[in-house]
Each structure stands twice: as C-alpha cells, then as structure tokens.
JSON list of C-alpha atoms in Angstrom, two decimals:
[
{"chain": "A", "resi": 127, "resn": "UNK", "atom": "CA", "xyz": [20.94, -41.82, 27.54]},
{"chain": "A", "resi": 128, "resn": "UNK", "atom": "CA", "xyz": [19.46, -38.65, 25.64]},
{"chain": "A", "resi": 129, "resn": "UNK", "atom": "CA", "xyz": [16.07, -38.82, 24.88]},
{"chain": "A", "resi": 130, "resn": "UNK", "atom": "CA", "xyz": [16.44, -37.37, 21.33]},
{"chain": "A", "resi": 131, "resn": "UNK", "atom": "CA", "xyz": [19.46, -38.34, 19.90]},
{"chain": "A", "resi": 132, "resn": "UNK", "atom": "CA", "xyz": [20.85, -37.53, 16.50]},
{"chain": "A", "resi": 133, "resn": "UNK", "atom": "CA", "xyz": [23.99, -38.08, 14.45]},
{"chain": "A", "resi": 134, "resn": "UNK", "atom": "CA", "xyz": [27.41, -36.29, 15.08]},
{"chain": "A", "resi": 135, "resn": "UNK", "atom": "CA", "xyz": [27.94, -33.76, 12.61]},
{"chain": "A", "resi": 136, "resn": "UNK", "atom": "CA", "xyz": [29.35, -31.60, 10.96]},
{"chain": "A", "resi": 137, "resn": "UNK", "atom": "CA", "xyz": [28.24, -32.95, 7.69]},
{"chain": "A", "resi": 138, "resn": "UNK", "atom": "CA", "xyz": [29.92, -31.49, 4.81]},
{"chain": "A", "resi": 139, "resn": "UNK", "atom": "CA", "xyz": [28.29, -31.98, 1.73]},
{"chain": "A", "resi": 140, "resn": "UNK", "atom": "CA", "xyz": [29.09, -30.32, -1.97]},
{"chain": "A", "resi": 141, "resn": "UNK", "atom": "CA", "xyz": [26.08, -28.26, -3.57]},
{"chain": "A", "resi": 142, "resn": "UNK", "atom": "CA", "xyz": [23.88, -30.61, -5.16]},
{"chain": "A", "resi": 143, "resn": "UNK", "atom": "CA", "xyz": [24.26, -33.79, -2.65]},
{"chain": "A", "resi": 144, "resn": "UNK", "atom": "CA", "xyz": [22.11, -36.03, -1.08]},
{"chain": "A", "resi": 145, "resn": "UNK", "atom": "CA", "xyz": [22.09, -36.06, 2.28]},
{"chain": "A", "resi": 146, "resn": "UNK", "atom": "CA", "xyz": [20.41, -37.82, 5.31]},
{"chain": "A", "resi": 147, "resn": "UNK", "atom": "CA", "xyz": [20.19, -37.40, 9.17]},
{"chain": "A", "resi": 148, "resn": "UNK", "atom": "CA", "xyz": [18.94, -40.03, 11.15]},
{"chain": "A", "resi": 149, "resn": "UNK", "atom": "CA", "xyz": [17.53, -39.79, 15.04]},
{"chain": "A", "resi": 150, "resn": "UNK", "atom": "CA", "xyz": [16.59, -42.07, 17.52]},
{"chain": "A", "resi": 151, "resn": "UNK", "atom": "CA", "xyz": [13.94, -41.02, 20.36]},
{"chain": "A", "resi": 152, "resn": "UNK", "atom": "CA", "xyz": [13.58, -43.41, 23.89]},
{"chain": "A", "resi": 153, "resn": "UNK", "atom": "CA", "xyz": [10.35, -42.57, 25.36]},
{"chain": "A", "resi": 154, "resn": "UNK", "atom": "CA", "xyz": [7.97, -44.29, 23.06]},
{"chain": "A", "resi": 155, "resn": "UNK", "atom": "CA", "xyz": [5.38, -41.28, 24.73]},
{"chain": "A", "resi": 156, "resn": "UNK", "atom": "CA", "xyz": [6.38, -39.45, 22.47]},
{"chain": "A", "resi": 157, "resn": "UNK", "atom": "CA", "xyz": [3.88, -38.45, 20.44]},
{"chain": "A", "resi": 158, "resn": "UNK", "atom": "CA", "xyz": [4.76, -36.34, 17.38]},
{"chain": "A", "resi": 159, "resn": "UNK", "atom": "CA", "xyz": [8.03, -35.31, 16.23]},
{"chain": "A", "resi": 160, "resn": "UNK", "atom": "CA", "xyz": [9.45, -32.75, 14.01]},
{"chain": "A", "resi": 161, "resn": "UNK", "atom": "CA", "xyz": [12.46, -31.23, 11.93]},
{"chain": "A", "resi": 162, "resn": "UNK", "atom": "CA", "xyz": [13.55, -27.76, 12.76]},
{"chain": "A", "resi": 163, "resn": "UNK", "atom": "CA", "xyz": [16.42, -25.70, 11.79]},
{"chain": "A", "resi": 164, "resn": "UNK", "atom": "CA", "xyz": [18.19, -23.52, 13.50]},
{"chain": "A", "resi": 165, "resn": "UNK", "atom": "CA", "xyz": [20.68, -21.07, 11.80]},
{"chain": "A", "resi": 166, "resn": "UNK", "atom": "CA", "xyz": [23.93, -19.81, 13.99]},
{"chain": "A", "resi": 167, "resn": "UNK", "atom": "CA", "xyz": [23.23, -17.76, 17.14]},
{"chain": "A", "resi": 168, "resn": "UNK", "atom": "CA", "xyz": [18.83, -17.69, 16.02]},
{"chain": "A", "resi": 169, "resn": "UNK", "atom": "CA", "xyz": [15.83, -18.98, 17.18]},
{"chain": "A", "resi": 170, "resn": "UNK", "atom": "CA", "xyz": [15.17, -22.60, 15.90]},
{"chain": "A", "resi": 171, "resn": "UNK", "atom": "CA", "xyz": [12.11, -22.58, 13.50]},
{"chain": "A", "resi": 172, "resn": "UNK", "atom": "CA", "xyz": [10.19, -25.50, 12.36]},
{"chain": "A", "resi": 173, "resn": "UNK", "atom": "CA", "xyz": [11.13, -27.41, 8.93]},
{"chain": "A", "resi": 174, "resn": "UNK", "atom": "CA", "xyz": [8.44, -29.86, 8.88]},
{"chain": "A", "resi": 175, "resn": "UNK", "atom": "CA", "xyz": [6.21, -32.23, 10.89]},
{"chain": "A", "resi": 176, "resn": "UNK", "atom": "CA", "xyz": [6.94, -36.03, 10.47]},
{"chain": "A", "resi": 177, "resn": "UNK", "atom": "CA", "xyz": [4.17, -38.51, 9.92]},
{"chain": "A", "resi": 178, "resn": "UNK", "atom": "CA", "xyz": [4.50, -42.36, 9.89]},
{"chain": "A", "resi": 179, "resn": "UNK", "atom": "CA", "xyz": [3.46, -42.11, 6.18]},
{"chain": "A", "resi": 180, "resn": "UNK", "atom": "CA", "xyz": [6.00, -39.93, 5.49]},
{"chain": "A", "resi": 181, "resn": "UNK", "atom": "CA", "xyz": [5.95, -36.48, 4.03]},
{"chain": "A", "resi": 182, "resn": "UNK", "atom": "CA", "xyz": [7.43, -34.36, 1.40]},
{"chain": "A", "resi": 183, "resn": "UNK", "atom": "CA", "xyz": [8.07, -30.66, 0.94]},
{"chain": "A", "resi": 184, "resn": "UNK", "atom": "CA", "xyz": [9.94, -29.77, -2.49]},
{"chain": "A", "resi": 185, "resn": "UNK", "atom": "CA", "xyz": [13.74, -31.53, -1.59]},
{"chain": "A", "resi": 186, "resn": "UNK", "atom": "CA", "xyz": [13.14, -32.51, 1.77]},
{"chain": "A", "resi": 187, "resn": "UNK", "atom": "CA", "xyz": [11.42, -35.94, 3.19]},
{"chain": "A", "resi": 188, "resn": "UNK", "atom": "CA", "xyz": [10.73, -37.15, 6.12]},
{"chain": "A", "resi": 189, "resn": "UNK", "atom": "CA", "xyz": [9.63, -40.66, 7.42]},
{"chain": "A", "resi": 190, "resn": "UNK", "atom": "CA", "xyz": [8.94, -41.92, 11.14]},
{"chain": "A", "resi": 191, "resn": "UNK", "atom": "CA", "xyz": [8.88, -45.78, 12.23]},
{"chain": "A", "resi": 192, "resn": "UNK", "atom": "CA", "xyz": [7.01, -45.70, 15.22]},
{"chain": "A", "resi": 193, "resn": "UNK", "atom": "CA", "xyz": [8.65, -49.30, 15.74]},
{"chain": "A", "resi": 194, "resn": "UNK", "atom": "CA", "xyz": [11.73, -48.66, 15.83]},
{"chain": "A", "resi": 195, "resn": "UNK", "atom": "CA", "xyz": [11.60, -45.11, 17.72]},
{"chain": "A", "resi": 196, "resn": "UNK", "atom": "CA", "xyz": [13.74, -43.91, 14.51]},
{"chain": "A", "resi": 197, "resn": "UNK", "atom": "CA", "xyz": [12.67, -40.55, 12.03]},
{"chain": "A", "resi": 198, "resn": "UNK", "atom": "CA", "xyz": [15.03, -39.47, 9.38]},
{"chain": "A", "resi": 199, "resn": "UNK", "atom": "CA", "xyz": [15.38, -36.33, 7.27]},
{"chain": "A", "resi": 200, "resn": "UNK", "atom": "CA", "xyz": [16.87, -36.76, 3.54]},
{"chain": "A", "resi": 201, "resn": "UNK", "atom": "CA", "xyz": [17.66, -33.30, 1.59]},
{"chain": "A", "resi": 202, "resn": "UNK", "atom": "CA", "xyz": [18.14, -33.64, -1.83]},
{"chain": "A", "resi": 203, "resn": "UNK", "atom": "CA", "xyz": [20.44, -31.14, -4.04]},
{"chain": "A", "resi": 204, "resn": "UNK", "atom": "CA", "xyz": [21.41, -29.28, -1.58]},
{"chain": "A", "resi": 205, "resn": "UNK", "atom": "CA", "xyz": [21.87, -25.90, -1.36]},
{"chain": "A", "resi": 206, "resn": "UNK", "atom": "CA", "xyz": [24.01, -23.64, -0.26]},
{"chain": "A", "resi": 207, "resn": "UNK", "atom": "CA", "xyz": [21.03, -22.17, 1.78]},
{"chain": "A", "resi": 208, "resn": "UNK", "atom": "CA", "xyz": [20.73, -25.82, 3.11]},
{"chain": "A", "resi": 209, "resn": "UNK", "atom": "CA", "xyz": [23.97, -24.95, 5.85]},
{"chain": "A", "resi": 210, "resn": "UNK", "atom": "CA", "xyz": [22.27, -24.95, 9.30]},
{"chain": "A", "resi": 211, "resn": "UNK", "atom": "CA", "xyz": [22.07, -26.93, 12.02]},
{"chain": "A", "resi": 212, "resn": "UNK", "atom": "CA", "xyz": [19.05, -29.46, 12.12]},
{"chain": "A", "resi": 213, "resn": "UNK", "atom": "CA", "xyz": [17.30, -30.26, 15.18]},
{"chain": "A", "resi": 214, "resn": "UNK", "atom": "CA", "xyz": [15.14, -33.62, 15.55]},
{"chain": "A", "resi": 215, "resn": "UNK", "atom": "CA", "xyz": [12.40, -32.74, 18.35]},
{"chain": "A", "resi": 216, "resn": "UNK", "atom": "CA", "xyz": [9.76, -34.87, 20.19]},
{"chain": "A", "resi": 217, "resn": "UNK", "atom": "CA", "xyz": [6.46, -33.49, 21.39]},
{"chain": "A", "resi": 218, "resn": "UNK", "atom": "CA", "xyz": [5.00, -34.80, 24.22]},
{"chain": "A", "resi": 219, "resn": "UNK", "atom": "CA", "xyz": [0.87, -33.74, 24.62]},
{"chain": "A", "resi": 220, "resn": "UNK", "atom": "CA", "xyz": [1.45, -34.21, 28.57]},
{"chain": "A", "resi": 221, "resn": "UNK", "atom": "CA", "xyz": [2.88, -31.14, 29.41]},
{"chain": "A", "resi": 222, "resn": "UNK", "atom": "CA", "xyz": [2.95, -30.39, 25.97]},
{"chain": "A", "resi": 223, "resn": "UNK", "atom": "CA", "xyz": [7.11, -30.01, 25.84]},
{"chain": "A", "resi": 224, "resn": "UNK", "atom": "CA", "xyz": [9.58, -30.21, 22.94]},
{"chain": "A", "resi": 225, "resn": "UNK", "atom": "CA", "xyz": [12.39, -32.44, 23.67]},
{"chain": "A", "resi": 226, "resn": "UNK", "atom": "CA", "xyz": [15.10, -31.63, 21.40]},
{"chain": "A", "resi": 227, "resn": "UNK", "atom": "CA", "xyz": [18.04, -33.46, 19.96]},
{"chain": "A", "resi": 228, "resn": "UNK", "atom": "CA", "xyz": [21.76, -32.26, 20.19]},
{"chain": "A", "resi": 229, "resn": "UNK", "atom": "CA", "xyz": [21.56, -30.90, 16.13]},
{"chain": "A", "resi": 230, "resn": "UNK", "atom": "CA", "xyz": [23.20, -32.05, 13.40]},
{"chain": "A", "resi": 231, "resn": "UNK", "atom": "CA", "xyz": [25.42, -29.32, 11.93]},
{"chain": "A", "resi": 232, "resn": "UNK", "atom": "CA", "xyz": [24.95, -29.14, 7.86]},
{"chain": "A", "resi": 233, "resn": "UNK", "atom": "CA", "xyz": [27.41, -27.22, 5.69]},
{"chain": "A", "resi": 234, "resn": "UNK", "atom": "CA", "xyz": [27.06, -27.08, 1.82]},
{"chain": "A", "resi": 235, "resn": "UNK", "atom": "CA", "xyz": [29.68, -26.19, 0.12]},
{"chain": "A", "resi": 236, "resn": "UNK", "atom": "CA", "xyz": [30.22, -24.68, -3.65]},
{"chain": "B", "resi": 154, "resn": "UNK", "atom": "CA", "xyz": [2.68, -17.01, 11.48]},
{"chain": "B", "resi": 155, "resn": "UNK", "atom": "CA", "xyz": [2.26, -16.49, 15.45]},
{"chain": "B", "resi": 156, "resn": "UNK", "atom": "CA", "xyz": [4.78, -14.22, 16.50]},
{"chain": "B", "resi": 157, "resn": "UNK", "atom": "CA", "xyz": [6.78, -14.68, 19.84]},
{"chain": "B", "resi": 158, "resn": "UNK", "atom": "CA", "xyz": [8.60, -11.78, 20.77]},
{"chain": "B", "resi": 159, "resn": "UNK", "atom": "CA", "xyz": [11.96, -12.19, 23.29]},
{"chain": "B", "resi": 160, "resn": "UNK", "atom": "CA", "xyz": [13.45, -9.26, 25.02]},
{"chain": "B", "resi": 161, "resn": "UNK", "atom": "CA", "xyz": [16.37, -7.75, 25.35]},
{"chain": "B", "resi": 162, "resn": "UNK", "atom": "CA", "xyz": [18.61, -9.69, 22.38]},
{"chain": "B", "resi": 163, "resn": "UNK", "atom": "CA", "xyz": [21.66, -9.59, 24.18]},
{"chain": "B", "resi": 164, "resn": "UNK", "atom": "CA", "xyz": [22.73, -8.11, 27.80]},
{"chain": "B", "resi": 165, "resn": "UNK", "atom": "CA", "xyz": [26.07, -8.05, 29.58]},
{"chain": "B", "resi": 166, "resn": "UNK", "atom": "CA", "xyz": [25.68, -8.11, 33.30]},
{"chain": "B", "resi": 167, "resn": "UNK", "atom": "CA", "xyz": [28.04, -8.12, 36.41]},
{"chain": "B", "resi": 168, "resn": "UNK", "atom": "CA", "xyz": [28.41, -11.40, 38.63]},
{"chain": "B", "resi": 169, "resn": "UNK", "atom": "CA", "xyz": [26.03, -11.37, 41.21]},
{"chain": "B", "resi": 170, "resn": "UNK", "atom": "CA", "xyz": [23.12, -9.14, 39.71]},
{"chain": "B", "resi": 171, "resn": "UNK", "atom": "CA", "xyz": [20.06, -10.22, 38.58]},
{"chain": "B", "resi": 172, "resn": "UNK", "atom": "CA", "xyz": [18.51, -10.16, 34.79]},
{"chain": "B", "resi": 173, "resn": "UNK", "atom": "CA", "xyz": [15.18, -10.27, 33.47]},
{"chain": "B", "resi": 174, "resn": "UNK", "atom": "CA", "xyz": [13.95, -11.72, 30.25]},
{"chain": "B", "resi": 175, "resn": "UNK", "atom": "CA", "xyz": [10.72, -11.00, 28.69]},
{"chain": "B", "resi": 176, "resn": "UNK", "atom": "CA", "xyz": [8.62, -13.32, 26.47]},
{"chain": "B", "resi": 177, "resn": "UNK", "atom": "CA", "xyz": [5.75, -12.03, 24.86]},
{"chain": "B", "resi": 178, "resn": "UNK", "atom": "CA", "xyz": [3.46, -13.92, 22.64]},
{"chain": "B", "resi": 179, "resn": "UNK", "atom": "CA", "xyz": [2.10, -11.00, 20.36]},
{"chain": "B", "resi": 180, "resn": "UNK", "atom": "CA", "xyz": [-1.30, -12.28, 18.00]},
{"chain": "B", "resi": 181, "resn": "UNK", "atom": "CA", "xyz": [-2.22, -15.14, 20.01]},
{"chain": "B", "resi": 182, "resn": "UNK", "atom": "CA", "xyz": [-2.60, -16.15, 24.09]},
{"chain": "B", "resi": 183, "resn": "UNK", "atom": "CA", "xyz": [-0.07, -18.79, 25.53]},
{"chain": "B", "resi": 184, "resn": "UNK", "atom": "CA", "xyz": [-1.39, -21.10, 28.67]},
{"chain": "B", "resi": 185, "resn": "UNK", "atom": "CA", "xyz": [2.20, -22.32, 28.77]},
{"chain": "B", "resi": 186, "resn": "UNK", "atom": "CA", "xyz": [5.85, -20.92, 28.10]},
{"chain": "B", "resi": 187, "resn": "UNK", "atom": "CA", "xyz": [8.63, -22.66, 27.47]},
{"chain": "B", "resi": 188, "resn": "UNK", "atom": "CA", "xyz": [12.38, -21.68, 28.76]},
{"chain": "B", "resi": 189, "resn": "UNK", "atom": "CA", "xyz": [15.29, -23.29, 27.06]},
{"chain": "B", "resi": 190, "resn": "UNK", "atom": "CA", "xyz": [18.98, -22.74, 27.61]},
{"chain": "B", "resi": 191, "resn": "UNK", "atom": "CA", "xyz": [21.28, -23.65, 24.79]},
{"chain": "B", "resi": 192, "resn": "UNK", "atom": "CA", "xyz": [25.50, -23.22, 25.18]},
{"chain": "B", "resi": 193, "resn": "UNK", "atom": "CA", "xyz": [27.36, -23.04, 22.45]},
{"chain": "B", "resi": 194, "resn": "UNK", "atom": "CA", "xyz": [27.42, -26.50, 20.16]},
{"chain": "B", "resi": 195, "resn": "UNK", "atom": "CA", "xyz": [24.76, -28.20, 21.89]},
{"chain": "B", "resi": 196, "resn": "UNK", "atom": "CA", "xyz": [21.00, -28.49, 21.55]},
{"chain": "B", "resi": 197, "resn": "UNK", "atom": "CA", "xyz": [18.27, -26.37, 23.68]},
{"chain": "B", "resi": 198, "resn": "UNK", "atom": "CA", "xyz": [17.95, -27.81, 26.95]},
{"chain": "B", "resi": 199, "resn": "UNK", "atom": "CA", "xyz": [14.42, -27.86, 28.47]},
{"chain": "B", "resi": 200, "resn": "UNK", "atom": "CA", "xyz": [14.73, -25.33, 31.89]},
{"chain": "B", "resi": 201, "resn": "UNK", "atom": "CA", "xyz": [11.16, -24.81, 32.96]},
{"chain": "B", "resi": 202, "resn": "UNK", "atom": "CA", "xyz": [7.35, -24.68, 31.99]},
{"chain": "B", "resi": 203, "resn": "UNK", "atom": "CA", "xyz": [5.62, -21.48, 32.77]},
{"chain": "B", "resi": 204, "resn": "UNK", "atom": "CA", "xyz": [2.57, -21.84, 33.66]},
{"chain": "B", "resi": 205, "resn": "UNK", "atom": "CA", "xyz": [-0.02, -19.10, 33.37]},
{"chain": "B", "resi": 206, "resn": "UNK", "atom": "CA", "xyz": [-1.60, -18.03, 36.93]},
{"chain": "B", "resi": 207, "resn": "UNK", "atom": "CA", "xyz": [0.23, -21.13, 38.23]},
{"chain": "B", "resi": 208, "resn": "UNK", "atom": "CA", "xyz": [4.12, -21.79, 39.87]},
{"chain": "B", "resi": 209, "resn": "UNK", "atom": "CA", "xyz": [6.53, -23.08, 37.20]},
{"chain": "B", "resi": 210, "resn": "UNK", "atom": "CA", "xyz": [7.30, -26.43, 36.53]},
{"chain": "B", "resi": 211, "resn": "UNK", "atom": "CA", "xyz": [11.20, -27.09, 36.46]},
{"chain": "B", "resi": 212, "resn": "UNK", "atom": "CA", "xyz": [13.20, -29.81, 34.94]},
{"chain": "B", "resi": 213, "resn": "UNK", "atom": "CA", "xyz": [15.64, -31.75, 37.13]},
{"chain": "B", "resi": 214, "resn": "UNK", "atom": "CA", "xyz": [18.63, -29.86, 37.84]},
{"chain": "B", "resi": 215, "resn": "UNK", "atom": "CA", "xyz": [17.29, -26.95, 37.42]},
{"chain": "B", "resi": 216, "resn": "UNK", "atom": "CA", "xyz": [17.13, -24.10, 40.71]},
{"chain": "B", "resi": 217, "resn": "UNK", "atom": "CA", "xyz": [13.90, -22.67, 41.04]},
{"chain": "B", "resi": 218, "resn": "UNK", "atom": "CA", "xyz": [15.36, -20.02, 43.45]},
{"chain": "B", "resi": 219, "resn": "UNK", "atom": "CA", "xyz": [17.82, -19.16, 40.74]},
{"chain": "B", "resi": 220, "resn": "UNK", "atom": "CA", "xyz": [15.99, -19.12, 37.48]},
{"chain": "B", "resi": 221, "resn": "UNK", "atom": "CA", "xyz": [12.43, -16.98, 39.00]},
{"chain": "B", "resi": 222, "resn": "UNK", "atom": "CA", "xyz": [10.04, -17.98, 36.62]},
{"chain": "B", "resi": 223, "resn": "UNK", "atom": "CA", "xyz": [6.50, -15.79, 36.01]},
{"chain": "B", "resi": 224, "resn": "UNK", "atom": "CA", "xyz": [3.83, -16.20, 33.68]},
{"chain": "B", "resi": 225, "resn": "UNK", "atom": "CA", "xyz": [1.43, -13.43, 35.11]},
{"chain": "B", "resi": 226, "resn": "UNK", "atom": "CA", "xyz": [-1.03, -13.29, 31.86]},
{"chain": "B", "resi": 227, "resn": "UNK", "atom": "CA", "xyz": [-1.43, -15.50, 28.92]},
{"chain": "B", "resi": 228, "resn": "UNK", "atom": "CA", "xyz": [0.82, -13.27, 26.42]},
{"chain": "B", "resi": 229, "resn": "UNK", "atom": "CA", "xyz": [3.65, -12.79, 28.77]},
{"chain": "B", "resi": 230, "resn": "UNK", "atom": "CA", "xyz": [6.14, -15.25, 30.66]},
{"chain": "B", "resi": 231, "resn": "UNK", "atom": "CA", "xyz": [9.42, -13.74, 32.34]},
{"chain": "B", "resi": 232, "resn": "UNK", "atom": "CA", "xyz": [12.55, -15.51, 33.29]},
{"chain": "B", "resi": 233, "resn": "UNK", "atom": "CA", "xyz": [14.81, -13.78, 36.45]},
{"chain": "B", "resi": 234, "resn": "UNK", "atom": "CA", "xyz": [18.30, -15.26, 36.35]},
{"chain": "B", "resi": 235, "resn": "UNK", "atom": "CA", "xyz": [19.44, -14.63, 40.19]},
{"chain": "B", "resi": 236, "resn": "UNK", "atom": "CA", "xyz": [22.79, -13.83, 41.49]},
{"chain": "B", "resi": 237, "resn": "UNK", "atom": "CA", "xyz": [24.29, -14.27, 38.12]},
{"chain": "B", "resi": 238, "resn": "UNK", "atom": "CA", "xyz": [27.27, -16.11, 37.75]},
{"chain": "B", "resi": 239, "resn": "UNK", "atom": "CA", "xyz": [29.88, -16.17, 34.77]},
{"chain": "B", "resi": 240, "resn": "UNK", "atom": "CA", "xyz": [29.13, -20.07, 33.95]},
{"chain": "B", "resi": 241, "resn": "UNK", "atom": "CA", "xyz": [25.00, -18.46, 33.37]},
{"chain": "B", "resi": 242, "resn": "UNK", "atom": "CA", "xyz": [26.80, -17.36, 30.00]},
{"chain": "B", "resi": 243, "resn": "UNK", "atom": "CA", "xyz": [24.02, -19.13, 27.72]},
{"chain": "B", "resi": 244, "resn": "UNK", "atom": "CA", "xyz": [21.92, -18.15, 25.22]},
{"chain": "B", "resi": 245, "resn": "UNK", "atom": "CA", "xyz": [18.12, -18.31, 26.56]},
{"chain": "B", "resi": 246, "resn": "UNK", "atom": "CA", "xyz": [15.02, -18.60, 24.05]},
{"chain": "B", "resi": 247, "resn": "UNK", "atom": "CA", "xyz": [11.51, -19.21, 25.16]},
{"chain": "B", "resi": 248, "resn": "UNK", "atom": "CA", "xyz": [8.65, -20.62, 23.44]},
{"chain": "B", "resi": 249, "resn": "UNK", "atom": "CA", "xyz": [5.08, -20.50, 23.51]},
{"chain": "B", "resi": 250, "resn": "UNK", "atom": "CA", "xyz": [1.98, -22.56, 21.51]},
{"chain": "B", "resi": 251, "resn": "UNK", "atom": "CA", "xyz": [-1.11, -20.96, 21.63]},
{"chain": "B", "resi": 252, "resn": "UNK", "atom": "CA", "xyz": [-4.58, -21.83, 23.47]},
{"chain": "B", "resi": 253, "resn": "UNK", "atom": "CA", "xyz": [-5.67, -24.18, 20.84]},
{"chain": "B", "resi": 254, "resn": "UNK", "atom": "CA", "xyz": [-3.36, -26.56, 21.31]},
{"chain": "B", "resi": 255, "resn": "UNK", "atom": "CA", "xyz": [-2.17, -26.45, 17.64]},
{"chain": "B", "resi": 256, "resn": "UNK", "atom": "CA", "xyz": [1.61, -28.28, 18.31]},
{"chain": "B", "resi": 257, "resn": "UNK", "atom": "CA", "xyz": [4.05, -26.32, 16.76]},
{"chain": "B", "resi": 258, "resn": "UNK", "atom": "CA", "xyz": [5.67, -24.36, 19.16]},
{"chain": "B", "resi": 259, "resn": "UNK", "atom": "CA", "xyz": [7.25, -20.35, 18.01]},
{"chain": "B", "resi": 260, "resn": "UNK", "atom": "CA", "xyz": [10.14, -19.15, 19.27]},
{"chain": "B", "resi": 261, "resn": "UNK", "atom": "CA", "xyz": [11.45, -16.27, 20.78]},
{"chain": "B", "resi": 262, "resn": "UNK", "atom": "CA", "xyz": [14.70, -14.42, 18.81]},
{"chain": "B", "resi": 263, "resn": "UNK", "atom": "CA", "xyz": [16.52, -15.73, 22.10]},
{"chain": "B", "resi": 264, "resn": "UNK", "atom": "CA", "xyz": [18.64, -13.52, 24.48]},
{"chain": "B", "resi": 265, "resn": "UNK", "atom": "CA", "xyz": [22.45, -14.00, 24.67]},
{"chain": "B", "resi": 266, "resn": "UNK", "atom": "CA", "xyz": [23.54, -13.28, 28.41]},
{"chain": "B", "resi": 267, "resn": "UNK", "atom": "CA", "xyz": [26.94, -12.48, 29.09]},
{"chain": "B", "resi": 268, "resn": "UNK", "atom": "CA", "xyz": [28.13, -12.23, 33.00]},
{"chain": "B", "resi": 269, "resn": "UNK", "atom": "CA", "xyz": [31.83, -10.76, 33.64]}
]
C-alpha cells in the first residue's frame, strides 16, 4: 500500500465548477501535510499547508482529520488556470522527507 | 522565495556513460537534499537524502553504486547516474529546505534525462 494515496484522475471539470480531491496517508508519523501543484514536465511548487482547523486561500480549502489519516482539497470556480496536476504530500520531521502522492490530474475546460 | 537551482534542464546521453546533475540552493544553506525521480504519469518517487559532509541515505530499491550521491557543501548536492541505461529515462528534480528547518521544501526546475 502507498503511503500517500490520492484519487484517480483525470478530473475534468467545466470553468466555474466545484471540485474536490481527497487523500489518504498510512503512517500516522506523519506530521504535516501539504497541497502542491505541479504543471506538465515542471518542478512541483507548494499550494498550501493543511492544518486540522482547516485553511483557506481565495477558492481553495483545505481540511486534515488527523483521525482518520484523510486531507482534502476543494477548488471552487475553477479556472482555466486551475488545469494541473495536484500532489497531496506528507512531511515527516525525522529525516525531514516529503512523501508524495501519485497526483491527481485537473483539467478545466471552457 | 528560496531559490533552488537544477542543472542541466535536459541531457541526452549514450547507454553506458555516466551523467551528472547539479543542485544548488542559491540565497539560503541546505543540511539536506532531496533526489526524486518521477516517470511519466506518476508521482515523484523519493531516491535518496543527501546529506551534507555525510554518505547519502537511500530509499529501498534504490543502488547506491548507481545513483553516486554528493553533498560536498551546504548549497550544493550532485546526483551521478552510473552506467546509464535506456530504462534511467526519468525526469530527476531535487529539493532542498534550508538550515532553519522552516518545512516547505523548493524545488529544483528538474532535469529530463534521455539515454539512447
């Protein structure tokens, strides 16, 4: 079993949707966890951190429940900028490595 | 934002030579380096931590003799892939947090290797 494990994509989504990946983590070491996105054939770069309060920035939230080893990423109206490929990642502070998930490929369409 | 800088881009090599790929944190110093490999549709696979002024620490599966890792200063990690084989076709990105621990990790542009 992956450690970070996400949806199957593609999701294909018309401008303007709602839209929500989920991801499940199996090491409850884990520590923090984060969104990044990662746009074809670049480096990944970081969307936001995810707190078990949850956080907001502009259309995108993001929730973590520690209890269920589960942290979720909801976009809405989604743009066409949006299309990427999102990438759920645990931090460990031993050793201090990312663990990433397999990506969840986003397209928005017009 | 930190910077990470990754060199070369891209590079097209003949089976059996060897490659080198540069990682260079540029405005702030890196204890530890990161080396991911990522083939095409699926997510960056942890290869190795680089360890400043210490031997690399590689995940399972991974050949030390084949991936040379060194991290010879604290703003520069390099990754050797050995004897290079066609199926080493992967794109390779490093990564790098900074001495004060601060989480988020920066990425190199990543280097697309190519071996005919």
């Amino acid at each position: 079993r992956k450690e970070v494990e996400q949806d199957p994509g593609p999701f294909n989504v018309p401008e303007g949707a709602t839209v929500a990946f989920n991801c499940t983590y199996s090491n409850s070491a884990s520590q923090s966890f984060f969104w990044y996105r990662q746009d074809c054939r670049k480096e990944p770069k970081l969307l936001m951190s995810v707190y078990s309060s949850g956080n907001e920035d502009g259309r995108f939230t993001a929730q973590l429940n520690r209890a269920s080893q589960y942290i979720s990423l909801l976009i809405r109206d989604s743009k066409l900028s949006d299309s990427a490929t999102y990438l759920c990642v645990a931090f460990y502070n031993q050793g201090g490595k990312l663990i990433f998930g397999q990506g969840t490929e986003l397209s928005v369409k017009p | 934002g930190a910077v990470v800088s990754q060199h070369p881009s891209r590079v097209i090599c003949k089976s059996g030579t060897s490659v080198k790929i540069e990682c260079r944190s540029l405005d702030f110093q890196a204890t530890t380096m990161f080396w991911y490999r990522q083939f095409p549709k699926q997510s960056l696979m942890l290869m190795a931590t680089s360890n400043e002024g210490s031997k690399a620490t590689y995940e399972q599966g991974v050949e030390k003799d084949k991936f040379l890792i060194n991290h010879a200063s604290l703003t520069l990690s390099t990754l050797t892939v050995t004897s290079a084989h066609p199926e080493d076709s992967s794109f390779y990105i490093c990564s790098a947090r900074d001495l004060e621990g601060f989480t988020e990790a920066f990425f190199g542009q990543g280097t697309r290797l190519t071996v005919v």
